[in-house]
Protein backbone atom coordinates (compact mmCIF):
# COMPACT_ATOMS: atom_id res chain seq x y z
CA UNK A 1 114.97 128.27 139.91
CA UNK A 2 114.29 130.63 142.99
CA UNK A 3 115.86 130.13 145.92
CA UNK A 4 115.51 131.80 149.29
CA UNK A 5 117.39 131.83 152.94
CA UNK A 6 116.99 134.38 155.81
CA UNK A 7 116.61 133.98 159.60
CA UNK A 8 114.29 134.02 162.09
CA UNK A 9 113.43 132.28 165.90
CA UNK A 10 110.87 129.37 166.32
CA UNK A 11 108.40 128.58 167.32
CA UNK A 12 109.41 126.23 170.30
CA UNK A 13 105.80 125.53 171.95
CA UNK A 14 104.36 124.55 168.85
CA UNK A 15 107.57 122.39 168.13
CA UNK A 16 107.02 120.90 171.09
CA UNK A 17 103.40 119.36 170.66
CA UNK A 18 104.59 118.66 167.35
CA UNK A 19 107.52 117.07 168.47
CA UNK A 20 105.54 114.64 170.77
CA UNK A 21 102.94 113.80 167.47
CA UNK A 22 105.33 112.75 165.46
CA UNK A 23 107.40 110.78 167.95
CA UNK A 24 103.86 108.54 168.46
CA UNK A 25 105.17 107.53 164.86
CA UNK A 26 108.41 107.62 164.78
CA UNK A 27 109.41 105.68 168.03
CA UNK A 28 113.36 106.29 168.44
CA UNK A 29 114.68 107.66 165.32
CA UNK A 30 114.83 110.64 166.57
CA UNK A 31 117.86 109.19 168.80
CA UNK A 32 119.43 107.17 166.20
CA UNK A 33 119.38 109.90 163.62
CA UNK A 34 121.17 112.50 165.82
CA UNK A 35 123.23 110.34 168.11
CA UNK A 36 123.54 107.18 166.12
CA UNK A 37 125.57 108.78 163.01
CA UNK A 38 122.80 107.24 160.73
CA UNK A 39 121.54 109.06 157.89
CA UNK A 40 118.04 109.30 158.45
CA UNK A 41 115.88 111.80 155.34
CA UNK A 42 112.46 112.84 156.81
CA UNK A 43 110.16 113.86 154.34
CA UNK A 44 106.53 115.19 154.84
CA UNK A 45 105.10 114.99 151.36
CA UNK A 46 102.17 116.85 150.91
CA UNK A 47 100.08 114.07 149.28
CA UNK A 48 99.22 111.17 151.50
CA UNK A 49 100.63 107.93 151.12
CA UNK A 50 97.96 105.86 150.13
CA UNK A 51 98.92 102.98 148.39
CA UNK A 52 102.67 101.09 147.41
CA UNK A 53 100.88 99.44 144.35
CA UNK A 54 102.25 101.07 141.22
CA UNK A 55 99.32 98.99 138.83
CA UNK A 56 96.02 99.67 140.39
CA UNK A 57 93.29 101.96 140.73
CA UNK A 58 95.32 104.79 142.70
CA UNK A 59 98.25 104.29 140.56
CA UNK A 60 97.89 107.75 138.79
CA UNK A 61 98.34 109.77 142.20
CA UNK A 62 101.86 111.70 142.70
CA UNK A 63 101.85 110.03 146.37
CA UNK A 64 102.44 106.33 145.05
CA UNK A 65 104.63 107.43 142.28
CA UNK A 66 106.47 109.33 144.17
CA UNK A 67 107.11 106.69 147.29
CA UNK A 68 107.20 103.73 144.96
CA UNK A 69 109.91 104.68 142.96
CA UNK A 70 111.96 104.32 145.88
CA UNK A 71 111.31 100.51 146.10
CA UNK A 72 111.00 99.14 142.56
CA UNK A 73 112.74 100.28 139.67
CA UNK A 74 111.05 101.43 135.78
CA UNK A 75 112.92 100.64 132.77
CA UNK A 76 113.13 103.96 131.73
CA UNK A 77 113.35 107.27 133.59
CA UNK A 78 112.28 111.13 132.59
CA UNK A 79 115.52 113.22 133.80
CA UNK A 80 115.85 116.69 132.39
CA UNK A 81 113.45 116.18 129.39
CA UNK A 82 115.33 112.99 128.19
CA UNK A 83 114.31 109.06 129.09
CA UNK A 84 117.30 107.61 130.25
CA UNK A 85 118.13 103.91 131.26
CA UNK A 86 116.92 102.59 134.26
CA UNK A 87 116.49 98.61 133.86
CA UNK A 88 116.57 98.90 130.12
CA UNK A 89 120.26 99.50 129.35
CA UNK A 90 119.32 99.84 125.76
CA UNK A 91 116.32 99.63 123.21
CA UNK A 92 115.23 100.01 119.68
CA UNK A 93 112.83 99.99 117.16
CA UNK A 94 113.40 97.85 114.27
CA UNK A 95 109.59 98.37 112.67
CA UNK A 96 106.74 100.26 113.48
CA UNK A 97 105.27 97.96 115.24
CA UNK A 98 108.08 96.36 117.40
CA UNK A 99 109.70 97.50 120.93
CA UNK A 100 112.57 95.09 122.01
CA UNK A 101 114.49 96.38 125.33
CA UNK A 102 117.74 94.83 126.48
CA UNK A 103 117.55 94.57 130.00
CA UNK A 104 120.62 94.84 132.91
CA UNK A 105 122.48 91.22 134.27
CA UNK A 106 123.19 92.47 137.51
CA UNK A 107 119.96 93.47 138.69
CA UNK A 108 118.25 91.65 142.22
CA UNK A 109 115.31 91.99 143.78
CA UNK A 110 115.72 92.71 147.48
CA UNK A 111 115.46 89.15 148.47
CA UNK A 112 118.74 88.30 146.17
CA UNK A 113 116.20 87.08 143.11
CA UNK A 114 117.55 88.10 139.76
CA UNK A 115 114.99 90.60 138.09
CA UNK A 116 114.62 89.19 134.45
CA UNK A 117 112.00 89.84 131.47
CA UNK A 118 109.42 87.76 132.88
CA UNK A 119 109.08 90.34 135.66
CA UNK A 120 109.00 92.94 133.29
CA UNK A 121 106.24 91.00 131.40
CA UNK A 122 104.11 89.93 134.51
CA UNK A 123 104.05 93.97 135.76
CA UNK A 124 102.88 95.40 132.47
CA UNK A 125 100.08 92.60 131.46
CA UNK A 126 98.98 93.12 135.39
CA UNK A 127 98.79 96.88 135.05
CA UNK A 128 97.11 96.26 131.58
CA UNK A 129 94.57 93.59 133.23
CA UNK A 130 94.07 95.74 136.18
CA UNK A 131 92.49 98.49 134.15
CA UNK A 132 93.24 101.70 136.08
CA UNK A 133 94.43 105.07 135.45
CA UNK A 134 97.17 104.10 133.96
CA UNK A 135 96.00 101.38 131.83
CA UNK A 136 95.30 103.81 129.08
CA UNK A 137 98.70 104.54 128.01
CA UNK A 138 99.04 101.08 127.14
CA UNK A 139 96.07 101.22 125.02
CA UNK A 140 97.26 99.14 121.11
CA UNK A 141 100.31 97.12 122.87
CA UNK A 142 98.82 93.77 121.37
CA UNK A 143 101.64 91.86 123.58
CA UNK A 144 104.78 92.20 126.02
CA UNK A 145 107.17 89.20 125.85
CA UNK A 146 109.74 88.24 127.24
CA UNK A 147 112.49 87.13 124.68
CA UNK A 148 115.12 85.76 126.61
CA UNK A 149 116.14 86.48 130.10
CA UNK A 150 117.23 89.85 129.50
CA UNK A 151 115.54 90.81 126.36
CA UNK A 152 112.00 92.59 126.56
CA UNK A 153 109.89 92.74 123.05
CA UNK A 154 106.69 95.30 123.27
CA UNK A 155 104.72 94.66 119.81
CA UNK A 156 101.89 97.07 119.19
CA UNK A 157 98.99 97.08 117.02
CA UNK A 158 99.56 100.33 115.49
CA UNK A 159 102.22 102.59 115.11
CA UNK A 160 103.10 103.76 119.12
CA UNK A 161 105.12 107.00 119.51
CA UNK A 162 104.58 106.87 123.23
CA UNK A 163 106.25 103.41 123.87
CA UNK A 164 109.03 104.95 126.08
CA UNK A 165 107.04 107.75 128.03
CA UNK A 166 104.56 105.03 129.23
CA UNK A 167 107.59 102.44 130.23
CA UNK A 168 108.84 104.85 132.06
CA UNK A 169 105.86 104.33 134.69
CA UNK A 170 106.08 100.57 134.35
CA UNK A 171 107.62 99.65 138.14
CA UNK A 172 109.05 96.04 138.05
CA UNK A 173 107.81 93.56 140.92
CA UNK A 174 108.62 89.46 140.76
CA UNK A 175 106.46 87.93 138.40
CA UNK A 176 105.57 85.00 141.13
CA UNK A 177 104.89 87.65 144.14
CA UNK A 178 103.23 90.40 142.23
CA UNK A 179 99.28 89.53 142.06
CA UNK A 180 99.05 88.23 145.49
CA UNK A 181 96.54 90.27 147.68
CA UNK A 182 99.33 91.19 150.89
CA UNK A 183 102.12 91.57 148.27
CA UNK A 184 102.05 95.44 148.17
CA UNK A 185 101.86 96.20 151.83
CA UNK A 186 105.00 95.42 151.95
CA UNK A 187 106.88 95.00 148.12
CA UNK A 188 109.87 93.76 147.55
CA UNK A 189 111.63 95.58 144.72
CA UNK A 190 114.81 95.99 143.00
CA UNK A 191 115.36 99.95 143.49
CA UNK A 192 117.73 102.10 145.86
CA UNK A 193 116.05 101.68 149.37
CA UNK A 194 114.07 98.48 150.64
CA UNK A 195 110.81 98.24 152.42
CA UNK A 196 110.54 98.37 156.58
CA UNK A 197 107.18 100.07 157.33
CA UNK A 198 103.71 101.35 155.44
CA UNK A 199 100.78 102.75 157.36
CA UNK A 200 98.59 104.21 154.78
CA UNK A 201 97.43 107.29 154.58
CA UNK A 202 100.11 108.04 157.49
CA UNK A 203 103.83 106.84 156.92
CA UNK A 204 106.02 104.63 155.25
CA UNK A 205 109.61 103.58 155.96
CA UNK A 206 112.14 102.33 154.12
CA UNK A 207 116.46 101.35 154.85
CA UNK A 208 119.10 101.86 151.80
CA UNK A 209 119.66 98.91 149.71
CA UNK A 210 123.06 98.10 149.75
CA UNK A 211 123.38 96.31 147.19
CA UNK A 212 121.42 98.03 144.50
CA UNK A 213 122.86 97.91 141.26
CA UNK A 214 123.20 101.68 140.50
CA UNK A 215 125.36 102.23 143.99
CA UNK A 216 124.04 102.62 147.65
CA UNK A 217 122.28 105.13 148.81
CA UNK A 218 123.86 108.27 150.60
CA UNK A 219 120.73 107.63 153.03
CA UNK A 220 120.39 105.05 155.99
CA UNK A 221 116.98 105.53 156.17
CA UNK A 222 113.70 107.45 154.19
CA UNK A 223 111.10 108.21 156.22
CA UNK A 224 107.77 109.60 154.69
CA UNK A 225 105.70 111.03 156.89
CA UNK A 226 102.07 112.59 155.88
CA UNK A 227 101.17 115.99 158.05
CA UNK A 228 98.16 117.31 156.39
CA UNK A 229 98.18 120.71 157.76
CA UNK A 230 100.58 122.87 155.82
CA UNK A 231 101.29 124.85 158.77
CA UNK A 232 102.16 121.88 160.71
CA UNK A 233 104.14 120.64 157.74
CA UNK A 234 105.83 123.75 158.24
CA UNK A 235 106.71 123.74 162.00
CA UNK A 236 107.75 120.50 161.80
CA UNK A 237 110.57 121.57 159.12
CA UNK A 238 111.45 124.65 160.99
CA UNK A 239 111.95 122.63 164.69
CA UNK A 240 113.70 119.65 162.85
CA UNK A 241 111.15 116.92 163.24
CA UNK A 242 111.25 116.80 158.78
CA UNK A 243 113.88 117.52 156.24
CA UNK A 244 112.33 118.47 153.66
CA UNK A 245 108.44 119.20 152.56
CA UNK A 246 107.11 119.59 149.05
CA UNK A 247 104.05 121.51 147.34
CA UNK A 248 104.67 124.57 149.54
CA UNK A 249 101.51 127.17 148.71
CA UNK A 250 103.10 130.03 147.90
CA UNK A 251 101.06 132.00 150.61
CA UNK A 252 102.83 130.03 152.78
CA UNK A 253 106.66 130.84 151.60
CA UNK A 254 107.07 133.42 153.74
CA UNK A 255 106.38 132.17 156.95
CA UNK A 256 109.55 129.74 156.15
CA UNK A 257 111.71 132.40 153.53
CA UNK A 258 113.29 134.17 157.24
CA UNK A 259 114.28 131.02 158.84
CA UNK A 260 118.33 130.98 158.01
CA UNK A 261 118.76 127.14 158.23
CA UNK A 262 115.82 126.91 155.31
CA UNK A 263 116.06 126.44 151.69
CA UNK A 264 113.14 127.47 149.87
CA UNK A 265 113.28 126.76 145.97
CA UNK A 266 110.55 127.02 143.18
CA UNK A 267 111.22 125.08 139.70
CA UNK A 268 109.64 124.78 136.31
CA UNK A 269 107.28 121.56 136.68
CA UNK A 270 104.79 120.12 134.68
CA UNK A 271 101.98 120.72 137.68
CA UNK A 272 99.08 123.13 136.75
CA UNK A 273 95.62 123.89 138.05
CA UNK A 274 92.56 123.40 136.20
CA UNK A 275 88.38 123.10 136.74
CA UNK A 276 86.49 121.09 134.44
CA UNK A 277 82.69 121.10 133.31
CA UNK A 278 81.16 117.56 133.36
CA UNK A 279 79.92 118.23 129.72
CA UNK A 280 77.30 115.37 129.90
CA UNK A 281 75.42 117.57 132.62
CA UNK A 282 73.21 120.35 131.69
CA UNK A 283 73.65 123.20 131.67
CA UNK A 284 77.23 122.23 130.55
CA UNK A 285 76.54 120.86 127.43
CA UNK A 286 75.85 124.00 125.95
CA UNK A 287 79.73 125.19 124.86
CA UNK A 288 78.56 128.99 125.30
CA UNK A 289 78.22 128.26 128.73
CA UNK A 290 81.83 126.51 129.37
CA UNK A 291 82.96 129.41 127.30
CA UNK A 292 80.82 132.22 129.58
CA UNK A 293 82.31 130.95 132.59
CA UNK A 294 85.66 131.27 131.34
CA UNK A 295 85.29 134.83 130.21
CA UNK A 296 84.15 135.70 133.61
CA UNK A 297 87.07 134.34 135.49
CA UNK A 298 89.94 137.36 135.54
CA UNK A 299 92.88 134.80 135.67
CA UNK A 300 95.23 137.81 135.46
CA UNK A 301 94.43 138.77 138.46
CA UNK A 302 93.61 135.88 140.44
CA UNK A 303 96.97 134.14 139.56
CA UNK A 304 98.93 137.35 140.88
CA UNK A 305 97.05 137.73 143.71
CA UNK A 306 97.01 134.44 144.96
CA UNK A 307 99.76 132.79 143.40
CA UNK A 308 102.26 135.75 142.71
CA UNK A 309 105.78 134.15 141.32
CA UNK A 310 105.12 131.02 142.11
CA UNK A 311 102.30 130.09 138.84
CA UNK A 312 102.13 131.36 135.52
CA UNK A 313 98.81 132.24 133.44
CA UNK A 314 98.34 128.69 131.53
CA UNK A 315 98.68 129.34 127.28
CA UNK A 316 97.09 125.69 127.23
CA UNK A 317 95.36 122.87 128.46
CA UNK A 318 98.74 121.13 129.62
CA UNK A 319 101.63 123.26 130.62
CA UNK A 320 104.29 124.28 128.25
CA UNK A 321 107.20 123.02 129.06
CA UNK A 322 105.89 119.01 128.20
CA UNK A 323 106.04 117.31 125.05
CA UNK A 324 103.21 118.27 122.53
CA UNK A 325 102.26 121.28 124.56
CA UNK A 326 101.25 124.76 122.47
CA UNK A 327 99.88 128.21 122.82
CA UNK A 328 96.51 128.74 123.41
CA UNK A 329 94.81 132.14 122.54
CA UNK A 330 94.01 133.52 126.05
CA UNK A 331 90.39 133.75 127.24
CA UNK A 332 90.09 137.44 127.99
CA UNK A 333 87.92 138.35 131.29
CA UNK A 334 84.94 139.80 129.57
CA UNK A 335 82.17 139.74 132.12
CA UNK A 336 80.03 141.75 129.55
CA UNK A 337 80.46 138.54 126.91
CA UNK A 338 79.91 136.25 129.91
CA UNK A 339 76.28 137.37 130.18
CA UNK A 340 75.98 137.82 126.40
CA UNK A 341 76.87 134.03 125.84
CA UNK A 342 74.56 133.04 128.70
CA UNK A 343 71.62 134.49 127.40
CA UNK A 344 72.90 133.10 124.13
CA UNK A 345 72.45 129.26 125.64
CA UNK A 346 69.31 130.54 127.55
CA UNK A 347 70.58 131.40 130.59
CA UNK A 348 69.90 135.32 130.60
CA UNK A 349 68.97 135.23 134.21
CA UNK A 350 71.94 132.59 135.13
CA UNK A 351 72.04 129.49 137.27
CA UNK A 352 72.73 127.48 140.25
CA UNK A 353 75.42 124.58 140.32
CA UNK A 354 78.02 123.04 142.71
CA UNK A 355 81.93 122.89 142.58
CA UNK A 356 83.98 119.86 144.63
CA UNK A 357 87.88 119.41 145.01
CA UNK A 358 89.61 117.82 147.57
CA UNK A 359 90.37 118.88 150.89
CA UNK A 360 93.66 117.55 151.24
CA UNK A 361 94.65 119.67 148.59
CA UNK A 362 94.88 122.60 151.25
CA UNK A 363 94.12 126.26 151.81
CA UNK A 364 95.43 127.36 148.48
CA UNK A 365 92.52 125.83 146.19
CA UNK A 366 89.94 126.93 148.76
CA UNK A 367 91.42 130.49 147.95
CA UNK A 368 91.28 129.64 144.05
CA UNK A 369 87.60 127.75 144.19
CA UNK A 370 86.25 131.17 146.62
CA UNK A 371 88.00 132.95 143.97
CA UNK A 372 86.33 131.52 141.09
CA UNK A 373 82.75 131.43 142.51
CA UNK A 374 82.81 135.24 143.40
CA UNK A 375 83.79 135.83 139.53
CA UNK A 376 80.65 133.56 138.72
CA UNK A 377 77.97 134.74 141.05
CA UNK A 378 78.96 138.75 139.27
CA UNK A 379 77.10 137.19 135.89
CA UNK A 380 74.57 135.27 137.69
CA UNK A 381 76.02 132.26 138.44
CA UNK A 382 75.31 131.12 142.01
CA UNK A 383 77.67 127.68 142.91
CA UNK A 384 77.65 126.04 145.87
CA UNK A 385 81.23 124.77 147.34
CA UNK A 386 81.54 121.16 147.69
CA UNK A 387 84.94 120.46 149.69
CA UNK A 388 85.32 116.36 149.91
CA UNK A 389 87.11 113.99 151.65
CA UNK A 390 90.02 112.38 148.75
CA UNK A 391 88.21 108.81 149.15
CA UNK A 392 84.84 110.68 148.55
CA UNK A 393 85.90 113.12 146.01
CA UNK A 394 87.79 110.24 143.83
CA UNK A 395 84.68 108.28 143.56
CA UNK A 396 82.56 111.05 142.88
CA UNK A 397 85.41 112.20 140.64
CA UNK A 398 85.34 108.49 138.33
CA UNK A 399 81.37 108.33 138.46
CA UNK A 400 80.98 111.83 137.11
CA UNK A 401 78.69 113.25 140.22
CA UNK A 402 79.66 116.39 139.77
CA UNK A 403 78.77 119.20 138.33
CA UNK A 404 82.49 121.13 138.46
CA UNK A 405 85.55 119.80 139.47
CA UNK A 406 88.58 122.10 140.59
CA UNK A 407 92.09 120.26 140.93
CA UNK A 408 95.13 119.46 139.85
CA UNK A 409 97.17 117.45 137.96
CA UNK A 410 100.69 116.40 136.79
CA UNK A 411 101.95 115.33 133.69
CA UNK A 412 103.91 112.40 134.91
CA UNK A 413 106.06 111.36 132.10
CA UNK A 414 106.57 115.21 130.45
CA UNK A 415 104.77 113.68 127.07
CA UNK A 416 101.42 115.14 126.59
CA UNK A 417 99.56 111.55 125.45
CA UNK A 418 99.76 111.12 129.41
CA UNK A 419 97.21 113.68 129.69
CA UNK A 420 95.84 114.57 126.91
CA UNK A 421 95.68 110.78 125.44
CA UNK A 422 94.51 109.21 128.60
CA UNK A 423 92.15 111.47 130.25
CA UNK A 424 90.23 113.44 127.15
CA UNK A 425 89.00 110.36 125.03
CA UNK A 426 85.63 109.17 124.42
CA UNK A 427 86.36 105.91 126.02
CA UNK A 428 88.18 107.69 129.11
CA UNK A 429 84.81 109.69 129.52
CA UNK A 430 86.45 111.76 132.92
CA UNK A 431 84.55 114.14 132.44
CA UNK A 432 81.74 114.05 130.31
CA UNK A 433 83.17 115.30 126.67
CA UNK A 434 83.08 113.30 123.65
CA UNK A 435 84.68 114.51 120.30
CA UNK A 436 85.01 112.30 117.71
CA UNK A 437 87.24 114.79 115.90
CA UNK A 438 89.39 114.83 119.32
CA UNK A 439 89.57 110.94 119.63
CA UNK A 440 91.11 110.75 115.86
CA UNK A 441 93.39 113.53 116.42
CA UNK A 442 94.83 111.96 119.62
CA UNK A 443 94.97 108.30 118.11
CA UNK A 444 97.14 110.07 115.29
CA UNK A 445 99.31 111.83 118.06
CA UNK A 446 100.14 108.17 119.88
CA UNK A 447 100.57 106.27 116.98
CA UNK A 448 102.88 109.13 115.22
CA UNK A 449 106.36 107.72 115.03
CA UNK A 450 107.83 111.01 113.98
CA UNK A 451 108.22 113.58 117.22
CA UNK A 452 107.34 117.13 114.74
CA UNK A 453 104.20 115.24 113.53
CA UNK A 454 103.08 114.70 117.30
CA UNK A 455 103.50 117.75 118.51
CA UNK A 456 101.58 119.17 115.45
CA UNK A 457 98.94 116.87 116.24
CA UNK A 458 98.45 117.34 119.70
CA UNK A 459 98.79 121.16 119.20
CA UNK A 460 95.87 120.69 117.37
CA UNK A 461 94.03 118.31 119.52
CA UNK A 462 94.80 120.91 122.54
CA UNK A 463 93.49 123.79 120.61
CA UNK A 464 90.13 121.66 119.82
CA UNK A 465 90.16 121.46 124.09
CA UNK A 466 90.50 125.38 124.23
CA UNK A 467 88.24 126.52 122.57
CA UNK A 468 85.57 124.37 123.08
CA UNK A 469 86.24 125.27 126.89
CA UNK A 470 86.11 120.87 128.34
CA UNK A 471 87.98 122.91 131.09
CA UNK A 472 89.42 126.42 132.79
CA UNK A 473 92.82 126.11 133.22
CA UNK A 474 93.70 129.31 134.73
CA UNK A 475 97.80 128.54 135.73
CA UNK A 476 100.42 126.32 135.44
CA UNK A 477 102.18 125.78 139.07
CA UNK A 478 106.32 125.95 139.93
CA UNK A 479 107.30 123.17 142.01
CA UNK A 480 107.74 124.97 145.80
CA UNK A 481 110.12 122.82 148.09
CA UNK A 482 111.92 123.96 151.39
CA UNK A 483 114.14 121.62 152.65
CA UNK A 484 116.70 122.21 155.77
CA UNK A 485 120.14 123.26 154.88
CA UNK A 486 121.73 119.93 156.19
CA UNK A 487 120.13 118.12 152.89
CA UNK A 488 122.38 118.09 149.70
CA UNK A 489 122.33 117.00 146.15
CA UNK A 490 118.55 117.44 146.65
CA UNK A 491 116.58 118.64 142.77
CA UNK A 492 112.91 118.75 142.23
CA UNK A 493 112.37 117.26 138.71
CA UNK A 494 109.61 118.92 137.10
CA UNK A 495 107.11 116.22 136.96
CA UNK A 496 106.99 116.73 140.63
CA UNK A 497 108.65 112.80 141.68
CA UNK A 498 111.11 113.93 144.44
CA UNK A 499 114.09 111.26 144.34
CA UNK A 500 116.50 110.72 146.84
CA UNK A 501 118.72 107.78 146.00
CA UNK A 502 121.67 110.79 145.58
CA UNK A 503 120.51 112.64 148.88
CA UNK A 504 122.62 113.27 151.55
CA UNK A 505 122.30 114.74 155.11
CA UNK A 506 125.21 116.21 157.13
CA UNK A 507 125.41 117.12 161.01
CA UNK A 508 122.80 116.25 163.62
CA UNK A 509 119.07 116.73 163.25
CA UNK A 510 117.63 119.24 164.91
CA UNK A 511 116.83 119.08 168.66
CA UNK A 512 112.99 120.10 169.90
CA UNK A 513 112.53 120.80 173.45
């Protein structure tokens, strides 16, 4: 972990039109929070709130994971590599085929409603029924039943290996409340803080639970509050109006690394960039191309230059610190064999085509997509920058109207089946690439009960992804957070979920005139 401090003035007008912004908001917590003696976290994420419902079609995104979490519990959770108990106290496997998780007695919902195993049963069969992006990792669970009260039994039609990496993003809601259409503006959960406020794609509010199960917040109050301009993110955390702000570009660092009351910090995560090819699009299907672009992308460079300390050069297609990841044979910048392989495919005189990512994501992937498409256009590649709204880019993203497609990704529960399982099958189709090879190595990786034999399948299933070039994944990303010095017990875990049931805040927020 790096971690910086130093000291320098601020920047009061700007805090001042940013202080009035966020106060449209925020009402009077500023008041309360440094007169009342409450302990009031603001956080400006840097992915927008956009949804509390941990099932649906947006369940995938970091933003709803990460908020969510707050407000309903999992079974299981990653910490430090290892799942450890959450609602499941306990759980075993007495056959291949056969899950059975002993649940906690003393857990409520927020309304006082024990949380039993028919909750647990009505949240997985309506993230199963729902069918979105996370319906995949549940893909050969033939049935979830609830036992008893407190006993759980997950029975699977093959062998699962994966059974407590994909619990582990299983949020529990009442089984009576849960498919109702207003439920999840406003859930009511069983975790550490309790719902007060949501305004999507803006802010969302929530107040400790006192009685949670695992011990009361530190907190009084969480406040989430979405700034999409990083250097307002950043202005705001320097005048006081946030706490804490995470997916710092590393461009950015400095203009925060002098300011003595700021922690910066960069951790191992499992974030990382990468662009893929829609392989179902000519002239894409053609792997010399895939593999021509690659070899005309210096990622040495580009990673240094733009990224410096805080990204590493990617050795795979996932990065290497989760489950089942391996080392890749790099790609080495060849323009030379670029144009070679193009006139190979037929394609001496190159081509036009189109990139899109998001333009929430921020200035740093313009920098990498600008970057890229100056590599290209040296072997005759001419692309033309498509920079989308997130609504627009997801559903051009799903229906596969694109041509290239820069973003990036986290693997939420550390085990590689959550990306490489879930987003590279022939059934997923996200992004045009069908192996038949790839979908029986991957089906051998989930069901695997044995951990050596999955990671020596999916290092195989990753290598078939190298080197037939589905993607350019150029670097794997360090988790950048700065947080005021007031904040303690704050740590980023590395799949990027921020948690702050242990948080605590000390002296008075910071006053903006």
């Amino acid at each position: 972990m790096m971690r910086s401090r130093a000291h320098r003035p601020l920047a009061l007008g700007l805090a001042a039109v940013l202080a009035v912004a966020l106060a449209a908001c925020g009402g009077d917590d500023d008041e309360s929070a440094a007169g009342g003696g409450e302990q009031v976290l603001r956080v400006a994420p840097s992915v927008a709130p956009v949804s509390l419902d941990p099932h649906g079609e947006q369940s995938a995104e970091e933003g709803v994971q990460e908020i969510v979490q707050h407000l309903l519990d999992p079974l299981v959770r990653l910490e430090d590599g290892e799942f450890v108990p959450v609602l499941a106290e306990s759980w075993e496997n007495p056959d291949d085929l056969t899950w059975v998780f002993h649940l906690r007695d003393d857990v409520t919902f927020h309304d006082g409603t024990p949380l039993t195993a028919a909750d647990v049963k009505a949240s997985a069969e309506r993230l199963i029924e729902l069918n979105g992006p996370l319906a995949p990792l549940w893909a050969g669970v033939a049935a979830v039943e609830a036992a008893d009260e407190h006993t759980v039994t997950i029975r699977t039609a093959q062998p699962l290996g994966t059974v407590i990496s994909t619990v582990s993003l299983l949020f529990v809601g009442p089984a009576d409340r849960i498919g109702a259409a207003d439920f999840w503006r406003a859930p009511v959960g069983s975790g550490p803080f309790v719902f007060d406020e949501f305004l999507p794609d803006e802010r969302v509010v929530m107040t400790a639970n006192e009685d949670y199960w695992g011990g009361a917040p530190e907190l009084d109050r969480l406040e989430f509050t979405y700034i999409p301009e990083i250097s307002a993110r950043l202005t705001a955390l320097e005048t006081g109006e946030v706490d804490l702000t995470t997916g710092v570009p590393p461009d950015q660092a400095p203009s925060i690394q002098d300011n003595e009351d700021i922690v910066f910090e960069t951790s191992p995560s499992y974030t990382y960039y990468f662009m893929w090819f829609n392989s179902g699009r000519e002239p894409f299907t053609d792997p010399r191309v895939r593999q021509a672009m690659w070899h005309a992308v210096d990622v040495e460079t580009i990673v240094a230059d733009l990224f410096g300390d805080a990204a590493t050069v990617a050795r795979g297609p996932i990065p290497q610190d989760v489950f089942g990841a391996s080392e890749q044979q790099p790609y080495e910048y060849d323009p030379e064999l670029a144009r070679q392989l193009l006139a190979e495919a037929g394609y001496p005189d190159g081509f036009s085509t189109t990139l899109q990512w998001p333009r929430e994501s921020g200035a740093n992937i313009r920098s990498l997509a600008q970057t890229l498409m100056s590599h290209w256009a040296e072997v005759g590649i001419t692309v033309e920058p498509l920079e989308k709204e997130r609504a627009q880019w997801i559903d051009d993203l799903n229906a596969l109207s694109w041509d290239l497609n820069l973003q990036t990704n986290s693997v939420g529960t550390g085990d590689a089946d959550y990306t490489l399982g879930r987003l590279y099958t022939c059934e997923a189709n996200r992004n045009g690439f069908c192996s038949e090879e790839l979908d029986q190595l991957l089906l051998a990786a989930k069901s695997a009960l044995d951990p050596e034999e999955r990671a020596t399948l999916y290092e195989q299933a990753a290598t078939l992804i190298w080197e037939q070039a589905v993607g350019i994944f150029p670097m794997d990303l360090g988790n950048n957070v700065a947080y005021r010095d007031r904040v303690e017990g704050f740590e980023m875990p590395a799949n990027g979920r921020a948690r702050f049931h242990e948080v605590s805040v000390t002296g008075e927020a910071a006053e903006v005139y």
